[in-house]
Coordinates of C-alpha atoms and ligand atoms in Angstrom, one line a residue:
X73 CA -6.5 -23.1 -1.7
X74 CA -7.9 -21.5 -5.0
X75 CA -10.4 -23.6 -6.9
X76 CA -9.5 -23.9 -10.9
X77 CA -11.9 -24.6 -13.5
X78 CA -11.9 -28.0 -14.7
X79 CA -9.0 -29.0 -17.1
X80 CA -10.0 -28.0 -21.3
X81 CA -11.2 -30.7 -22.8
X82 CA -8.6 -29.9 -25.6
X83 CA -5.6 -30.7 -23.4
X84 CA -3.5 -33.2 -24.4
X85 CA 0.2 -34.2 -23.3
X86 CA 1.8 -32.6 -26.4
X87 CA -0.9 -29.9 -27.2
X88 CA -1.0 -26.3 -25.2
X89 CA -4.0 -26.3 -23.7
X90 CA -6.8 -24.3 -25.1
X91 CA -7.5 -21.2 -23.0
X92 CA -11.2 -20.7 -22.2
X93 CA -12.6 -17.2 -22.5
X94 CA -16.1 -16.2 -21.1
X95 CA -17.3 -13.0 -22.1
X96 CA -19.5 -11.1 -19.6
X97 CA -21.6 -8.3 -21.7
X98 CA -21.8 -8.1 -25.2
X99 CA -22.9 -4.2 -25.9
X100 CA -20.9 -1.6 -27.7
X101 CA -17.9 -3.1 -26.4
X102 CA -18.7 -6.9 -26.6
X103 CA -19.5 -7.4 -30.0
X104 CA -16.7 -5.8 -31.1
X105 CA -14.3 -8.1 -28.7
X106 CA -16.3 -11.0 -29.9
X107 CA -16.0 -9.7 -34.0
X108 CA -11.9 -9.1 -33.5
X109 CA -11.5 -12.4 -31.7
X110 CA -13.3 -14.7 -34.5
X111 CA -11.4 -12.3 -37.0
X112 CA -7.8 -12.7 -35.7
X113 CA -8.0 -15.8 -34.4
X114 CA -5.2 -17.8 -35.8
X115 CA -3.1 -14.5 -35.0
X116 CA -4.1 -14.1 -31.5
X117 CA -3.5 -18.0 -30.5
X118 CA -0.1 -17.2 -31.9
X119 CA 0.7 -14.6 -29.8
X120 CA -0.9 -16.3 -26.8
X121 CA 1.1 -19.7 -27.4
X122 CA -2.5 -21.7 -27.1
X123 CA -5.7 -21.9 -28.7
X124 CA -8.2 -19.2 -27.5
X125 CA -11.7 -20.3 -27.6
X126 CA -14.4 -18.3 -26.8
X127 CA -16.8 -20.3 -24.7
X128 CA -19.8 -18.1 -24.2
X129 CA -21.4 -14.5 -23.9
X130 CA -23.6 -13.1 -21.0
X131 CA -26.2 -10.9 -21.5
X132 CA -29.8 -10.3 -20.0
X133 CA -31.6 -10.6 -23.7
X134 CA -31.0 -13.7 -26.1
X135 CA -33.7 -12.0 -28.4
X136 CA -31.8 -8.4 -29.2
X137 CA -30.3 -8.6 -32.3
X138 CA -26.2 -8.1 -32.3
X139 CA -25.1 -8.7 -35.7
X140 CA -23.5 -11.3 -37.9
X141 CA -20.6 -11.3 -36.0
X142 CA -22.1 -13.2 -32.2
X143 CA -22.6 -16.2 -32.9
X144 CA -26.3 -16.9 -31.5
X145 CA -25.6 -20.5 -30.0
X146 CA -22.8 -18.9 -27.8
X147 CA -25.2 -16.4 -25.9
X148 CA -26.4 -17.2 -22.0
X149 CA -28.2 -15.4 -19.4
X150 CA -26.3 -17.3 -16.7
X151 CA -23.3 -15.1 -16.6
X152 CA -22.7 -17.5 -13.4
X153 CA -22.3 -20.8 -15.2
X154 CA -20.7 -19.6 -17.5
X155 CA -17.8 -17.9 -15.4
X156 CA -17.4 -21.3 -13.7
X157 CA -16.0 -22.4 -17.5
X158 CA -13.7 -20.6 -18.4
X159 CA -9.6 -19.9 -17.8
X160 CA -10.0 -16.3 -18.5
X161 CA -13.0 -13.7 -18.0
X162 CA -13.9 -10.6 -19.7
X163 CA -16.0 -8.2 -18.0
X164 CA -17.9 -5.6 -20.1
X165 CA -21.4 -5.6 -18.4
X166 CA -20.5 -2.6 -16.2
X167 CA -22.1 -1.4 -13.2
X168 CA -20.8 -2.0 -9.9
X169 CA -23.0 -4.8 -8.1
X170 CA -23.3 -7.9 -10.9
X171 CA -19.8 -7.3 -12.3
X172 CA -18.0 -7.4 -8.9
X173 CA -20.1 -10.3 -7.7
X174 CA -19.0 -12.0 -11.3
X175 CA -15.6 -10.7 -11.3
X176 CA -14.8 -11.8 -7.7
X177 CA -16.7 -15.6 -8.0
X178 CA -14.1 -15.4 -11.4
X179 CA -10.9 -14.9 -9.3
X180 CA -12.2 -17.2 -6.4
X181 CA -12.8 -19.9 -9.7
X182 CA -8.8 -19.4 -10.5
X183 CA -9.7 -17.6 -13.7
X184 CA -7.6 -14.3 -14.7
X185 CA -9.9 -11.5 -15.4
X186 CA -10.0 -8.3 -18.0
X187 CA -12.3 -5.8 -17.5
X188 CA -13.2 -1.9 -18.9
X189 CA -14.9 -1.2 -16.2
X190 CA -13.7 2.1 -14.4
X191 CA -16.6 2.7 -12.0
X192 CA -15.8 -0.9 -10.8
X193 CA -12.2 -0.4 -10.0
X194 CA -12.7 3.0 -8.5
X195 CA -15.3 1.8 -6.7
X196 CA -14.4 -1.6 -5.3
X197 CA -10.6 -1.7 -6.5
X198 CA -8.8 -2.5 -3.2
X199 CA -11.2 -5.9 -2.5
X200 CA -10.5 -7.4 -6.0
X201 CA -6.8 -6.7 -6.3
X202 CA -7.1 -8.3 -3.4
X203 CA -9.0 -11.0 -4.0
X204 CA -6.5 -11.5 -7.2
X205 CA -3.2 -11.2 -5.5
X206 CA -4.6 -14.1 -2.8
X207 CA -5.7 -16.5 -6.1
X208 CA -2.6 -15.2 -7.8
X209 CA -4.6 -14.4 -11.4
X210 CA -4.6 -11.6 -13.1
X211 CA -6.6 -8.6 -13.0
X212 CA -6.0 -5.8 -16.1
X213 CA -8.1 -2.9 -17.2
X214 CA -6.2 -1.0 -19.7
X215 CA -9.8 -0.5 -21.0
X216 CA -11.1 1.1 -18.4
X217 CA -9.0 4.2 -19.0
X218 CA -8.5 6.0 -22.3
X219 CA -9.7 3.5 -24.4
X220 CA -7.6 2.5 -26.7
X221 CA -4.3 4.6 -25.4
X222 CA -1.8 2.0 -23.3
X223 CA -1.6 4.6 -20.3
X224 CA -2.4 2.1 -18.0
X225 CA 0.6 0.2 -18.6
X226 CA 2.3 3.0 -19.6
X227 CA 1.9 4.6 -15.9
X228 CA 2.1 1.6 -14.2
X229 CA 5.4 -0.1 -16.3
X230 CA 7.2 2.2 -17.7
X231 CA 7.5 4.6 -15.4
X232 CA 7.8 2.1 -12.7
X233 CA 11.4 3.4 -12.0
X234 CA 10.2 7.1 -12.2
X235 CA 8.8 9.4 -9.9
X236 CA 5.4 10.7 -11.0
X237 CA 4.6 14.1 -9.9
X238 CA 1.6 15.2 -12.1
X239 CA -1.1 13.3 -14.3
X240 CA -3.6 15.8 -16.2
X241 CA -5.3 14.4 -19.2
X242 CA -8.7 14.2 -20.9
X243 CA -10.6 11.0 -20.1
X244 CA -14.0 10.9 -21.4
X245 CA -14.7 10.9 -25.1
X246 CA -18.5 11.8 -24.5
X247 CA -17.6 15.3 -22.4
X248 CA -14.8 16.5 -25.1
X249 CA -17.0 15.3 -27.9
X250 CA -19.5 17.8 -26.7
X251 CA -17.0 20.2 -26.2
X252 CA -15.7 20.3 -29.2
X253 CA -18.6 20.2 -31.0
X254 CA -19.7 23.3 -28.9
X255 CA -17.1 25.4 -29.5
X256 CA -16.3 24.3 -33.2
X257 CA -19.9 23.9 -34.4
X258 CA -21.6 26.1 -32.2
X259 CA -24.4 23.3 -31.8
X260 CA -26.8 22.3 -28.7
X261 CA -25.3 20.2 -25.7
X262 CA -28.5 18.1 -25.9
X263 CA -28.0 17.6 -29.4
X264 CA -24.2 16.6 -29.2
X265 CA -24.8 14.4 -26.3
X266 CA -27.5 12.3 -28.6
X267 CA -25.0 11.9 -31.2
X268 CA -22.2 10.5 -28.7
X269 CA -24.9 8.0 -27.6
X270 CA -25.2 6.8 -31.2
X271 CA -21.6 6.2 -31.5
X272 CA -21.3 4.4 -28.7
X273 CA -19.1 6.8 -26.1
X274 CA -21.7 7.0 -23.7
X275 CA -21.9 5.4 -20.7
X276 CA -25.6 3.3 -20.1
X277 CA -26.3 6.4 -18.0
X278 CA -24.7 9.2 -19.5
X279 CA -24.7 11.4 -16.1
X280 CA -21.8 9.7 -15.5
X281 CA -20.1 11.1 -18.2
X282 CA -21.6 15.0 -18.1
X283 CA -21.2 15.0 -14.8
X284 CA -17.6 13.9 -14.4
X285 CA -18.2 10.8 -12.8
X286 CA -16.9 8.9 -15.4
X287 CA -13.7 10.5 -16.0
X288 CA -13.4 11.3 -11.7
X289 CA -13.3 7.1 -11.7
X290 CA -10.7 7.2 -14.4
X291 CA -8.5 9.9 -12.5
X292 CA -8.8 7.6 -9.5
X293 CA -7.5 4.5 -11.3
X294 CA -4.8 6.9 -13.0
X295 CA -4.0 8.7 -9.5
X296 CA -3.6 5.0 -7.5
X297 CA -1.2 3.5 -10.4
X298 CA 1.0 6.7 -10.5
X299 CA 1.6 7.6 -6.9
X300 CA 1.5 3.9 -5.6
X301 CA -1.3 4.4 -3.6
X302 CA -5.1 4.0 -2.8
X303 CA -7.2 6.3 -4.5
X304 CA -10.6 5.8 -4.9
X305 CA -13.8 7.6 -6.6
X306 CA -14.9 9.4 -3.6
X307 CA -11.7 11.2 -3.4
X308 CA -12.2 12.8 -6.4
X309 CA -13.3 16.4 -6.2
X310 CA -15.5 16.2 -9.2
X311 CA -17.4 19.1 -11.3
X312 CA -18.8 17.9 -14.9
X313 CA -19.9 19.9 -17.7
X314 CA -23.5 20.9 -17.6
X315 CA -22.8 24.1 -16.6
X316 CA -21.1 24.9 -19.5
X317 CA -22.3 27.8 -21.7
X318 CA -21.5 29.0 -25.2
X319 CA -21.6 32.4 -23.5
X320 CA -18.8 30.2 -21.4
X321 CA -17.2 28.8 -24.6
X322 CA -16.6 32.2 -26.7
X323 CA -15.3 34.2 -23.6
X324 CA -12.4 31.3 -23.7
X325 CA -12.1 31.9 -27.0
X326 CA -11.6 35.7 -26.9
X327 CA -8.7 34.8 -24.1
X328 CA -7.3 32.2 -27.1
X329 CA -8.0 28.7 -24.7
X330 CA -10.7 25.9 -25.3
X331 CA -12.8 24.8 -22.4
X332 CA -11.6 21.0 -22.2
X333 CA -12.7 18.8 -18.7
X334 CA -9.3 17.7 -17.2
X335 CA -8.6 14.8 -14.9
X336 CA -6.0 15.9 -13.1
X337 CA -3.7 14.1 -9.6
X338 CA -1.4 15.8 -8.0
X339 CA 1.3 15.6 -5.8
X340 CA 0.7 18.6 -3.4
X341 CA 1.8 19.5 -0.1
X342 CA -1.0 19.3 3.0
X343 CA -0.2 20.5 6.6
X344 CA 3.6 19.9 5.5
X345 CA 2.6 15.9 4.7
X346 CA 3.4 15.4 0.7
X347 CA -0.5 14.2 -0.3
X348 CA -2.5 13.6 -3.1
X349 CA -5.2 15.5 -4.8
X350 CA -7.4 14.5 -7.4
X351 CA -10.0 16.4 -9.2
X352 CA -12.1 16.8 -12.4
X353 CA -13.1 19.9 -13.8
X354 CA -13.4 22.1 -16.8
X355 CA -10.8 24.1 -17.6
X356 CA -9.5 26.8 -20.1
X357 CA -6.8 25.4 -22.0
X358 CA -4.5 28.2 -23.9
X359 CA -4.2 27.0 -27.7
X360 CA -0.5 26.2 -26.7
X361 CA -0.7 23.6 -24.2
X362 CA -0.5 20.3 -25.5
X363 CA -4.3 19.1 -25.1
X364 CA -6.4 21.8 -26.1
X365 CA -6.0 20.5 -29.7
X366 CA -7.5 16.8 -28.9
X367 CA -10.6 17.2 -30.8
X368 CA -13.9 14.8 -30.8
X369 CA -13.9 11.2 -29.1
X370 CA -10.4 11.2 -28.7
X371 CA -8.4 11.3 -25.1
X372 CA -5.1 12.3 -23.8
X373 CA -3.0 12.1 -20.9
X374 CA 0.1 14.0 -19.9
X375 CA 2.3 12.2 -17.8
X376 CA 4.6 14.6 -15.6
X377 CA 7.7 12.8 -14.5
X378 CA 10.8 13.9 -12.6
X379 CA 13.2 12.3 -14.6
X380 CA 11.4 11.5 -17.9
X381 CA 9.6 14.7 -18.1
X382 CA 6.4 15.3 -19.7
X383 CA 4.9 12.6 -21.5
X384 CA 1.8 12.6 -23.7
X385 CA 0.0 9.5 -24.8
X386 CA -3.0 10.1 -26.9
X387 CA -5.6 8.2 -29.3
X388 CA -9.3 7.2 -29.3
X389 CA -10.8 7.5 -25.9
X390 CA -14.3 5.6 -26.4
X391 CA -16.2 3.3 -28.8
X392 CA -16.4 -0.3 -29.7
X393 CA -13.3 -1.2 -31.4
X394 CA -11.1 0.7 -30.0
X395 CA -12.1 -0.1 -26.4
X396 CA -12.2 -3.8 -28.0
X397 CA -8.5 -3.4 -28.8
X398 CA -7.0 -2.5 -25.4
X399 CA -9.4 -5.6 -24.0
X400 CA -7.6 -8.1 -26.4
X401 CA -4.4 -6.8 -25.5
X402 CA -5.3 -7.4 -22.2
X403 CA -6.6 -11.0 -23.4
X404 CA -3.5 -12.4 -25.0
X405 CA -1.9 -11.1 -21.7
X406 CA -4.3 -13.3 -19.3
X407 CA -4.0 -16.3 -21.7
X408 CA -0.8 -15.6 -22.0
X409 CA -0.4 -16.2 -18.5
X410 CA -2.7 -19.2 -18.1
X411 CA -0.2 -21.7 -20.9
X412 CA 3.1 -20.2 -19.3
X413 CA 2.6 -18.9 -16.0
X414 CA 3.5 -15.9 -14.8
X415 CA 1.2 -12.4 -13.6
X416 CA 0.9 -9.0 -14.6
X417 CA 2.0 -6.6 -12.1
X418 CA -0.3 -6.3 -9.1
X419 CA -1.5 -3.2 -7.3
X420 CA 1.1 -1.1 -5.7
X421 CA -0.3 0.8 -3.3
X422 CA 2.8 1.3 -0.5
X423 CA 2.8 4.7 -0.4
X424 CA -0.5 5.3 2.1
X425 CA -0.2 8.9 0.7
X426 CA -3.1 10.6 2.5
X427 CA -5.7 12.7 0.2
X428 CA -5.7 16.1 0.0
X429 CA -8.6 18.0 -0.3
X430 CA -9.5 21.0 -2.8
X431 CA -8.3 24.0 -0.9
X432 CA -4.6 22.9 -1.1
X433 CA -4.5 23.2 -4.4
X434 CA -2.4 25.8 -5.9
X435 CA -4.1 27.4 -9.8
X436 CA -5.2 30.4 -11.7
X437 CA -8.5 31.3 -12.4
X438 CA -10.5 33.7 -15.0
X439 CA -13.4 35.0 -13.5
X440 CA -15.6 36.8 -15.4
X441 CA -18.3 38.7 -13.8
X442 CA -21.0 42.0 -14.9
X443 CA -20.5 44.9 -13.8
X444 CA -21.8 48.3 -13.6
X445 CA -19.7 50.4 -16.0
X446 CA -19.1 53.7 -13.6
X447 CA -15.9 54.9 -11.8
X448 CA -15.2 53.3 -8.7
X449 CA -16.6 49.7 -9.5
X450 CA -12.2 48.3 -11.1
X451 CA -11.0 50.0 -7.6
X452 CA -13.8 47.7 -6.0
X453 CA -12.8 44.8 -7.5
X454 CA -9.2 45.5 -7.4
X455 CA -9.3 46.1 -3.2
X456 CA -11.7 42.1 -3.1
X457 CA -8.8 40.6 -4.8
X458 CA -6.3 42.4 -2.9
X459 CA -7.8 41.7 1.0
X460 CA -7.8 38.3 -0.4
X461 CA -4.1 38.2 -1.1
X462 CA -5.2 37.1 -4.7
X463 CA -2.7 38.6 -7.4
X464 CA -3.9 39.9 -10.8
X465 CA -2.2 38.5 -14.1
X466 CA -4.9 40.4 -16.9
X467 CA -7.8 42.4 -17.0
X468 CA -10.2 41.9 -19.8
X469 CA -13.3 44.8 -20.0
X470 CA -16.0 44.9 -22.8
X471 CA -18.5 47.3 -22.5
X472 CA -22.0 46.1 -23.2
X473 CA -25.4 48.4 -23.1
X474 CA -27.5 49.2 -19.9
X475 CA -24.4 50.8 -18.3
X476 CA -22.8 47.3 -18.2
X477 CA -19.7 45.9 -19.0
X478 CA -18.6 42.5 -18.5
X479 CA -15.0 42.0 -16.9
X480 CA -12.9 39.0 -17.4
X481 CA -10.3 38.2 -14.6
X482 CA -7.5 36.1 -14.9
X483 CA -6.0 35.7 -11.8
X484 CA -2.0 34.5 -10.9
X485 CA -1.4 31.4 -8.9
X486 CA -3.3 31.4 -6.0
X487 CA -4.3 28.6 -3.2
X488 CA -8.0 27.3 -4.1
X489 CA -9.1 28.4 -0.2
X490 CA -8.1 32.2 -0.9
X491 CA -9.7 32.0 -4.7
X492 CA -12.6 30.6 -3.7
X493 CA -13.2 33.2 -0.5
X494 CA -12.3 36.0 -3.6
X495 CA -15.7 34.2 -5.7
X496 CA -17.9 34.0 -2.8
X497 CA -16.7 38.0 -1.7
X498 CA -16.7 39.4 -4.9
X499 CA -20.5 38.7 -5.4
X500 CA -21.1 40.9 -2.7
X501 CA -18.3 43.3 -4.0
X502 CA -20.5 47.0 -5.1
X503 CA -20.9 47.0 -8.8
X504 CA -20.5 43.5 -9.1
X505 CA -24.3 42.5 -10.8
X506 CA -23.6 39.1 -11.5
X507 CA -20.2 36.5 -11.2
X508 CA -20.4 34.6 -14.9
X509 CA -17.9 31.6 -14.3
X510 CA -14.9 31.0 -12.5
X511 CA -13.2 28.4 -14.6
X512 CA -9.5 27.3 -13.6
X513 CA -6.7 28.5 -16.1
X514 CA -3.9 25.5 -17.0
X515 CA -0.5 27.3 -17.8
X516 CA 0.8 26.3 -21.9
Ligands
NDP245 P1 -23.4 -1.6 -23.2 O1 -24.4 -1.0 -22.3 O2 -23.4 -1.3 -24.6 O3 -23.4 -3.2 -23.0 C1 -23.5 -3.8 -21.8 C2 -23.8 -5.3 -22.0 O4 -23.8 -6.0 -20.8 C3 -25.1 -5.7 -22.8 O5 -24.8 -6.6 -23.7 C4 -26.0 -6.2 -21.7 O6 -26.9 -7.2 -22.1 C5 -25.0 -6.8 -20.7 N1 -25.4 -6.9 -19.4 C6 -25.8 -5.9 -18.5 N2 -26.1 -6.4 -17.3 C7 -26.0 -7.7 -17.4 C8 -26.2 -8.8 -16.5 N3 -26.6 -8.5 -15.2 N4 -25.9 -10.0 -16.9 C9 -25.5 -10.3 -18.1 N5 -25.3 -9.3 -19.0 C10 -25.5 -8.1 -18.7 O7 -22.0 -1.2 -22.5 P2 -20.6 -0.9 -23.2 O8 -20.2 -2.0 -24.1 O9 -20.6 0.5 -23.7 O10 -19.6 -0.8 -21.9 C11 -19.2 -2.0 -21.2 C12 -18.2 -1.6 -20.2 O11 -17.1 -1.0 -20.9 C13 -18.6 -0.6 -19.2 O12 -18.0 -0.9 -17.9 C14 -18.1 0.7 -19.7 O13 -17.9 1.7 -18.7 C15 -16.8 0.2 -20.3 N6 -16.2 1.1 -21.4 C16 -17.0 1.5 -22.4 C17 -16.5 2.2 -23.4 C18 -17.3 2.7 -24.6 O14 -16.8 3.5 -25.4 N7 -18.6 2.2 -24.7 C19 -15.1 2.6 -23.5 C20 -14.3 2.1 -22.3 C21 -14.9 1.4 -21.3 P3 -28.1 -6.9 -23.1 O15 -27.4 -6.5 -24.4 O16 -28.8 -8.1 -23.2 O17 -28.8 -5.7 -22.6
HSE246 N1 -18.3 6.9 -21.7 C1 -16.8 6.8 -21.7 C2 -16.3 8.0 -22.5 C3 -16.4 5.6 -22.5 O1 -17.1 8.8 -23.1 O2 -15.1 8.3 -22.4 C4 -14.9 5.4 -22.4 O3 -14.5 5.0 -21.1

C-alpha cells in the first residue's frame, strides 16, 4: 500500500484542502518557480481548485544569496524531510543520483512529482514511471524538454490518436545560442558559451550541452513519447558542437544553410523490422526549412505526423522563467490532481520497437574536402563516390593558392554505412589533401 503524507493541517470538512508543495533546488530555475508562485498565487489556487502553499526549498547553501523573492525562513538542507511534507514535489536540483533517490522516496511518500530534469528521465525513466504508475501519482516533465514550448504534451496528447513518423527539432538553447551567435556575429565559441552561462541556459556542467548530451536526453524523452516506446540516453547516437568551425559556418553559408544541432527520431526500417533511430548532430539547414530561422535561446520542434502532417511548436528553449512556466503548468496539474483525483497520462511504452543504430539511416551529406587543383584529381573523387554507390546532387569548387582548391560535395540520399565508407575512402582518394567536414544536409 502507498504511504501518504500526513493530512494539511488546513483541511477542514467544508474547506479544499491545501496542497503542499516542496521545492527541491532553487537555482536558475527555482527562484523563478518560487517568484511566479508567491506572484500568482490567488490565480493559481484558482485554477488548482485549493490553496497551494509552498512548504519549503532544498538547497545545499542557506548562506548564498537568492533574491527578494525566496523567502529565507523557507530554505532547508534536508531535501529528505522536507519531501516527507508535502502533497506535491518539484524537482529542479538535477543530476541523476540525489534527484532520483528524492524523486522516488517522493512517489513511495504518495506525493505527485514535477520535474525539468531531462538527464533524469533519460537516464532512469523506466524505474520512476514505474514507481509512479504503482503509487498511482503523477510524474510530468514538460520542463525537461524545450522549455517553455508544450511539446511534451503536445506529442504525448494530442497526437495520441496519430501516427508519429518523424520528430526533428532544436533542443538546447545553449548549442543554438552559440550558433547563432557564430554565424551572425562572427564571435568566439568560448566567448558565446560564457554569455549563455550568464543567462542561465547552461547546464551546471555545460559539456552536456556542447557536447549533445543535453539535447541526446531530450531526443530520448521526445523519441519514447512519440513512438510509444522505451528510449533511453544511451540510444542516442550523439555528436555535439565543438567541432564546429567558422571555416565550417561560412562554407554553409555559401551553400545558403545555417549549421543548427538537430535532435532528430525516426521511424526507419532495420533488417525489415520497422525500428527506431535517434540521434543528435549538427546539421546544415537550407534558409527554407522551417528551423534554420530559430535564432538565440529559443527551441523548436517539428512534429511529422501521418495524418496531421508537419507540426511546428516553437518558443524559448532555456532560462529561469520560462522553464518556471512549463513547471507551474505542470504544478496546477499535480495539485490539480491531489483535491479532485485523477492522473496525467502515464508512460506508453507498448510498442517494444527495437533501436536502430546509425548505419540505417538514410541522409545527404556535404563534404567538403582540399584538394590538389590538377587534372585527374574530380575523376578521382567522382570514381570514390561512385564504387561506393554514393550519388552526386552538386559540386562546389573554389580555387585557393598553393595549387589548391577546396571542393564542396553535397551528396543525394544515401544509407549512413555507404556515406560513411565514401569519408573514410575518400581520405585516401589521390589528390584528396585533407577531408574538412562531412556535415549531414536536412532537405527544406
Ligand atoms: P542550478 O544549478 O541553477 O540550480 C540547482 C539548484 O539545486 C541549486 O539551488 C542547488 O543548491 C540545488 N541543489 C543541488 N544539489 C542539491 C542537493 N543535493 N540537495 C539540495 N539542493 C541541491 O540549475 P537550474 O535551475 O539551471 O536547473 C535545474 C534543473 O532544471 C536541471 O535538471 C536542469 O537540467 C533543468 N532545466 C534547466 C533549464 C535552464 O534553462 N536552466 C531549462 C530546462 C530544464 P545551491 O543553490 O545551494 O547550490
Ligand atoms: N541547458 C539547457 C539548454 C537548458 O541550453 O537548452 C534547457 O533544457
Amino acid at each position: 500500500m502507498t504511504a501518504q503524507p500526513p493530512p494539511s493541517p488546513h483541511e477542514t470538512a467544508s474547506a479544499p484542502a491545501t496542497v503542499r508543495v516542496a521545492l527541491l533546488g532553487c537555482g536558475t530555475v527555482g527562484t523563478q518557480v518560487v517568484r511566479l508562485l508567491r506572484r500568482h498565487s490567488a490565480e493559481i489556487a484558482a485554477r488548482v481548485g485549493a490553496p497551494v502553499e509552498l512548504v519549503g526549498i532544498a538547497v545545499r547553501s542557506l548562506d548564498a544569496d537568492r533574491g527578494p523573492d525566496v523567502p529565507a525562513d523557507l530554505l532547508t538542507t534536508d531535501a529528505e524531510a522536507l519531501v516527507r511534507r508535502a502533497d506535491v514535489v518539484v524537482e529542479l536540483i538535477g543530476g541523476t543520483t540525489t534527484a532520483r533517490d528524492l524523486v522516488l522516496e517522493a512517489i513511495a511518500g504518495g506525493a505527485g512529482v514535477v520535474t525539468a530534469n531531462k538527464a533524469l528521465l533519460a537516464t532512469h525513466g523506466p524505474q520512476l514511471y514505474a514507481a509512479a504508475d504503482a503509487a498511482g501519482v503523477d510524474l510530468l516533465y514538460e520542463a525537461a524538454v524545450a522549455g517553455a514550448v508544450p511539446v511534451v504534451r503536445g506529442v504525448r496528447e494530442s497526437l495520441a490518436g496519430d501516427r508519429v513518423m518523424r520528430v526533428l527539432g532544436i533542443v538546447n538553447g545553449t548549442t543554438n545560442f552559440i550558433l547563432d551567435e557564430m554565424t551572425t556575429g562572427g564571435h568566439d565559441f568560448d566567448v558565446v558559451l560564457a554569455r549563455a552561462q550568464e543567462l542561465g541556459y547552461a547546464e551546471a556542467d555545460p559539456t552536456a550541452d556542447v557536447e549533445g548530451h543535453d539535447a541526446a536526453a531530450k531526443a530520448a524523452i521526445l523519441a519514447s513519447l512519440a513512438f510509444h516506446t522505451r528510449v533511453s540516453l544511451g540510444d542516442v547516437d550523439c555528436e555535439g558542437i565543438t567541432g564546429v568551425t567558422a571555416a565550417d559556418i561560412e562554407a554553409a553559408r555559401e551553400a545558403g544553410g545555417v549549421i543548427k544541432l538537430l535532435a532528430i527520431a525516426e521511424r526507419v526500417e532495420a533488417g525489415s523490422r520497422e525500428s527506431v533511430a535517434v540521434r543528435v548532430n549538427p546539421v546544415i539547414l537550407p534558409d527554407g526549412h522551417p528551423l534554420a530561422g530559430v535564432r538565440g535561446a529559443y527551441n523548436a520542434v517539428v512534429v511529422e505526423a501521418e495524418a496531421a502532417g508537419r507540426l511546428m511548436f516553437y518558443g524559448a528553449g532555456a532560462g529561469g522563467a520560462p522553464t518556471a512556466s512549463a513547471v507551474l503548468g505542470d504544478l496546477v496539474a499535480a495539485a490539480r490532481h491531489r483535491g479532485q483525483g485523477g492522473r496525467a497520462p502515464a508512460e506508453s511504452a507498448y510498442a517494444e520497437l527495437p533501436i536502430a543504430g546509425p548505419e540505417h539511416v538514410t541522409s545527404r551529406r556535404q563534404i567538403r574536402l582540399a584538394v590538389e587543383d590538377r587534372p585527374g584529381v574530380l575523376a578521382h573523387l567522382a570514381t570514390t563516390f561512385a564504387e561506393h554507390g554514393v550519388s552526386i546532387e552538386t559540386v562546389r569548387q573554389q580555387a585557393g593558392d598553393d595549387e589548391a582548391a577546396t571542393l564542396a560535395v553535397v551528396t543525394h540520399d544515401a544509407p549512413e554505412s555507404a556515406l560513411r565508407a565514401t569519408i573514410s575512402a575518400l581520405r585516401e582518394t589521390p589528390g584528396v589533401r585533407e577531408l574538412l567536414s562531412a556535415y549531414r544536409v536536412e532537405r527544406a
